[in-house]
Short mmCIF file of N, CA and C in Angstrom, two decimals:
data_model
loop_
_atom_site.label_atom_id
_atom_site.label_comp_id
_atom_site.label_asym_id
_atom_site.label_seq_id
_atom_site.Cartn_x
_atom_site.Cartn_y
_atom_site.Cartn_z
N MET A 1 113.77 60.86 48.95
CA MET A 1 114.61 59.93 49.14
C MET A 1 115.74 59.55 50.39
N SER A 2 115.66 58.78 51.33
CA SER A 2 116.46 59.12 52.31
C SER A 2 118.72 59.08 51.63
N LYS A 3 119.35 59.94 52.43
CA LYS A 3 120.34 59.19 52.02
C LYS A 3 121.18 59.31 53.42
N ARG A 4 120.63 58.23 53.94
CA ARG A 4 120.97 57.85 55.64
C ARG A 4 123.11 57.25 55.49
N THR A 5 123.31 56.76 54.55
CA THR A 5 124.39 55.59 54.69
C THR A 5 125.19 57.08 53.72
N GLU A 6 125.69 57.84 53.17
CA GLU A 6 125.88 59.31 52.66
C GLU A 6 126.95 59.40 53.43
N LYS A 7 126.77 59.79 54.53
CA LYS A 7 128.10 59.13 55.18
C LYS A 7 129.09 58.80 55.96
N ALA A 8 128.40 57.28 56.60
CA ALA A 8 128.66 56.52 56.65
C ALA A 8 129.41 55.28 56.40
N GLY A 9 129.00 55.50 54.74
CA GLY A 9 129.98 54.33 53.53
C GLY A 9 129.68 52.97 54.19
N THR A 10 130.61 52.31 53.67
CA THR A 10 130.56 50.88 54.08
C THR A 10 130.58 50.84 55.14
N ALA A 11 130.57 51.36 56.18
CA ALA A 11 130.68 51.17 57.62
C ALA A 11 130.10 51.32 58.21
N GLY A 12 128.76 52.21 57.41
CA GLY A 12 127.12 52.02 58.11
C GLY A 12 126.61 50.46 58.61
N ARG A 13 127.49 49.33 57.94
CA ARG A 13 127.33 48.41 58.60
C ARG A 13 127.39 47.89 60.18
N PHE A 14 127.59 48.77 60.63
CA PHE A 14 128.24 48.23 62.21
C PHE A 14 127.22 49.53 62.68
N GLY A 15 125.98 50.37 62.40
CA GLY A 15 125.09 51.18 63.04
C GLY A 15 125.70 52.00 64.26
N ALA A 16 125.58 51.71 65.38
CA ALA A 16 126.09 52.81 66.23
C ALA A 16 126.98 52.37 67.10
N ARG A 17 127.50 51.10 66.63
CA ARG A 17 128.41 50.78 67.90
C ARG A 17 130.33 50.83 67.58
N TYR A 18 130.81 50.76 68.13
CA TYR A 18 132.06 50.35 68.39
C TYR A 18 132.62 51.86 67.69
N GLY A 19 132.12 52.74 68.26
CA GLY A 19 132.53 54.53 68.05
C GLY A 19 132.89 55.00 67.21
N VAL A 20 132.89 56.78 66.52
CA VAL A 20 132.76 56.90 65.71
C VAL A 20 134.38 57.11 64.85
N VAL A 21 135.36 56.91 65.67
CA VAL A 21 136.48 56.95 64.99
C VAL A 21 137.17 56.25 64.58
N VAL A 22 136.66 55.15 64.53
CA VAL A 22 137.13 53.32 64.33
C VAL A 22 136.08 53.24 63.27
N ARG A 23 135.12 53.59 63.29
CA ARG A 23 133.71 53.71 62.18
C ARG A 23 134.68 54.47 61.13
N ASN A 24 134.94 55.57 61.48
CA ASN A 24 135.48 56.89 60.34
C ASN A 24 136.76 55.69 59.48
N ARG A 25 137.90 55.29 60.69
CA ARG A 25 139.17 54.98 59.80
C ARG A 25 138.04 53.59 58.99
N VAL A 26 137.41 52.81 59.40
CA VAL A 26 137.09 51.35 58.49
C VAL A 26 136.95 52.33 57.26
N ARG A 27 135.90 53.48 57.12
CA ARG A 27 135.29 53.87 56.15
C ARG A 27 136.18 54.25 54.78
N THR A 28 137.40 55.07 55.15
CA THR A 28 138.43 55.61 54.37
C THR A 28 139.09 53.61 54.07
N ILE A 29 139.54 53.35 55.03
CA ILE A 29 140.19 52.19 54.59
C ILE A 29 139.88 51.17 53.33
N GLU A 30 138.53 51.54 53.92
CA GLU A 30 137.87 50.48 53.14
C GLU A 30 137.71 51.25 51.38
N ALA A 31 137.62 52.12 51.28
CA ALA A 31 137.27 53.44 50.36
C ALA A 31 138.66 53.38 49.31
N ASN A 32 140.37 52.82 50.30
CA ASN A 32 141.42 53.02 49.42
C ASN A 32 141.00 51.85 48.68
N GLN A 33 140.30 50.74 49.65
CA GLN A 33 141.13 49.69 48.97
C GLN A 33 139.94 48.61 48.44
N LYS A 34 139.25 49.62 48.06
CA LYS A 34 138.21 49.24 46.60
C LYS A 34 138.58 49.90 45.60
N LYS A 35 139.54 50.43 45.57
CA LYS A 35 139.51 51.76 44.44
C LYS A 35 139.87 51.23 43.52
N SER A 36 140.69 51.66 42.13
CA SER A 36 141.63 50.81 41.32
C SER A 36 142.85 51.67 41.08
N HIS A 37 143.71 50.95 41.41
CA HIS A 37 145.14 51.52 41.50
C HIS A 37 145.91 51.28 40.54
N GLU A 38 147.19 52.58 40.37
CA GLU A 38 147.72 52.24 38.97
C GLU A 38 148.57 50.80 39.04
N CYS A 39 148.81 50.29 37.87
CA CYS A 39 149.72 49.03 38.34
C CYS A 39 151.48 49.70 37.77
N PRO A 40 152.07 49.12 38.39
CA PRO A 40 153.15 49.33 38.25
C PRO A 40 153.81 48.84 37.00
N VAL A 41 153.42 47.84 36.37
CA VAL A 41 153.70 47.25 35.19
C VAL A 41 153.62 48.12 33.71
N CYS A 42 152.51 48.36 33.87
CA CYS A 42 151.69 49.02 32.39
C CYS A 42 151.26 50.70 32.46
N HIS A 43 151.23 50.83 34.41
CA HIS A 43 150.95 52.11 34.35
C HIS A 43 149.25 52.20 34.34
N HIS A 44 148.78 51.55 34.02
CA HIS A 44 147.02 52.00 33.71
C HIS A 44 146.39 51.43 35.26
N ALA A 45 145.26 52.30 35.71
CA ALA A 45 144.81 52.20 36.36
C ALA A 45 143.63 51.44 36.45
N SER A 46 144.44 50.09 36.53
CA SER A 46 143.13 49.08 37.58
C SER A 46 143.47 47.64 37.87
N VAL A 47 144.60 47.57 38.72
CA VAL A 47 145.01 47.00 39.78
C VAL A 47 143.81 47.02 41.20
N LYS A 48 143.37 45.37 41.29
CA LYS A 48 142.34 45.24 42.36
C LYS A 48 142.58 44.56 43.04
N ARG A 49 142.43 43.91 44.50
CA ARG A 49 142.73 44.00 45.41
C ARG A 49 142.67 42.48 45.36
N VAL A 50 143.06 40.85 44.87
CA VAL A 50 142.47 39.45 45.11
C VAL A 50 142.24 39.40 46.12
N SER A 51 143.17 39.41 47.09
CA SER A 51 143.07 38.63 48.68
C SER A 51 143.97 40.09 49.87
N SER A 52 143.97 38.93 51.00
CA SER A 52 144.74 39.95 51.94
C SER A 52 146.30 40.20 51.64
N GLY A 53 146.94 41.18 50.43
CA GLY A 53 148.01 41.45 50.44
C GLY A 53 148.67 41.05 49.19
N ILE A 54 147.28 40.68 48.24
CA ILE A 54 147.52 39.98 46.29
C ILE A 54 146.93 40.90 45.96
N TRP A 55 147.84 41.72 44.94
CA TRP A 55 146.73 43.02 44.50
C TRP A 55 147.68 42.63 42.45
N ALA A 56 146.50 42.35 41.54
CA ALA A 56 146.45 41.63 40.82
C ALA A 56 145.68 42.61 39.84
N CYS A 57 146.56 43.11 38.64
CA CYS A 57 146.06 44.41 37.33
C CYS A 57 145.27 43.73 36.77
N LYS A 58 143.78 44.36 35.98
CA LYS A 58 143.07 43.51 35.08
C LYS A 58 143.85 44.02 33.54
N HIS A 59 144.25 44.11 33.29
CA HIS A 59 145.10 44.81 32.16
C HIS A 59 146.22 44.33 31.37
N CYS A 60 147.30 43.86 32.58
CA CYS A 60 149.03 43.24 31.92
C CYS A 60 148.44 41.78 33.15
N GLY A 61 147.59 41.49 33.49
CA GLY A 61 147.88 40.35 33.88
C GLY A 61 149.00 40.48 35.36
N ALA A 62 149.58 41.22 36.09
CA ALA A 62 150.55 41.11 36.66
C ALA A 62 149.89 40.94 38.18
N LYS A 63 150.67 40.04 39.20
CA LYS A 63 149.68 39.94 40.52
C LYS A 63 151.53 40.30 41.19
N TYR A 64 151.34 41.01 42.40
CA TYR A 64 152.37 40.69 43.09
C TYR A 64 151.50 41.40 44.41
N ALA A 65 152.47 41.25 45.71
CA ALA A 65 152.44 41.37 46.90
C ALA A 65 153.22 42.68 47.11
N ALA A 66 151.63 43.16 47.81
CA ALA A 66 151.77 44.29 48.76
C ALA A 66 151.76 44.73 50.29
N GLY A 67 150.81 45.74 49.86
CA GLY A 67 150.30 45.63 51.85
C GLY A 67 148.56 45.33 51.62
N ALA A 68 148.61 44.60 52.79
CA ALA A 68 147.06 43.67 52.64
C ALA A 68 145.93 44.79 52.81
N TYR A 69 145.96 46.57 52.68
CA TYR A 69 144.88 47.59 52.32
C TYR A 69 145.24 48.81 51.56
N SER A 70 146.25 48.18 51.05
CA SER A 70 146.66 49.41 49.93
C SER A 70 147.81 48.53 49.07
N PRO A 71 148.26 48.89 48.25
CA PRO A 71 149.37 48.52 47.03
C PRO A 71 150.39 49.40 47.01
N ASP A 72 151.20 49.90 48.60
CA ASP A 72 151.92 51.22 48.82
C ASP A 72 152.95 49.60 48.31
N LEU A 73 153.85 49.51 47.37
CA LEU A 73 155.11 50.08 45.80
C LEU A 73 156.40 50.14 46.87
N LYS A 74 156.85 50.51 48.30
CA LYS A 74 157.72 51.11 48.60
C LYS A 74 158.26 49.69 49.52
N LYS A 75 156.82 48.48 49.89
CA LYS A 75 157.58 47.85 50.30
C LYS A 75 156.45 46.68 49.50
N ALA A 76 156.64 46.95 48.42
CA ALA A 76 156.08 45.66 46.89
C ALA A 76 156.75 44.94 46.33
N THR A 77 157.24 43.37 46.10
CA THR A 77 157.40 42.75 45.94
C THR A 77 156.87 42.29 44.70
N ILE A 78 157.51 42.95 43.26
CA ILE A 78 156.64 43.15 42.03
C ILE A 78 157.45 41.47 41.24
N GLY A 79 156.08 40.58 40.31
CA GLY A 79 156.84 40.02 39.74
C GLY A 79 155.76 39.11 39.03
N GLU A 80 155.28 38.13 38.19
CA GLU A 80 154.79 37.86 37.47
C GLU A 80 154.74 36.59 37.72
#
């Protein structure tokens, strides 16, 4: 069976368009955005992106605003 999207990842939807640098940048950003992150409140790896800049913990229910593509806690405003 072929493994045609192993290297391309989520950026495989762009095909041969936009250049390899842009596609690699999109692939790394989206891989980081879609993984589970650690919650600053309960410290479980269960924080997922709700929408642009909104992150929610599935374990304790905490919602907070942070970066658009990653929950960078240096810029975050944590609240419930």
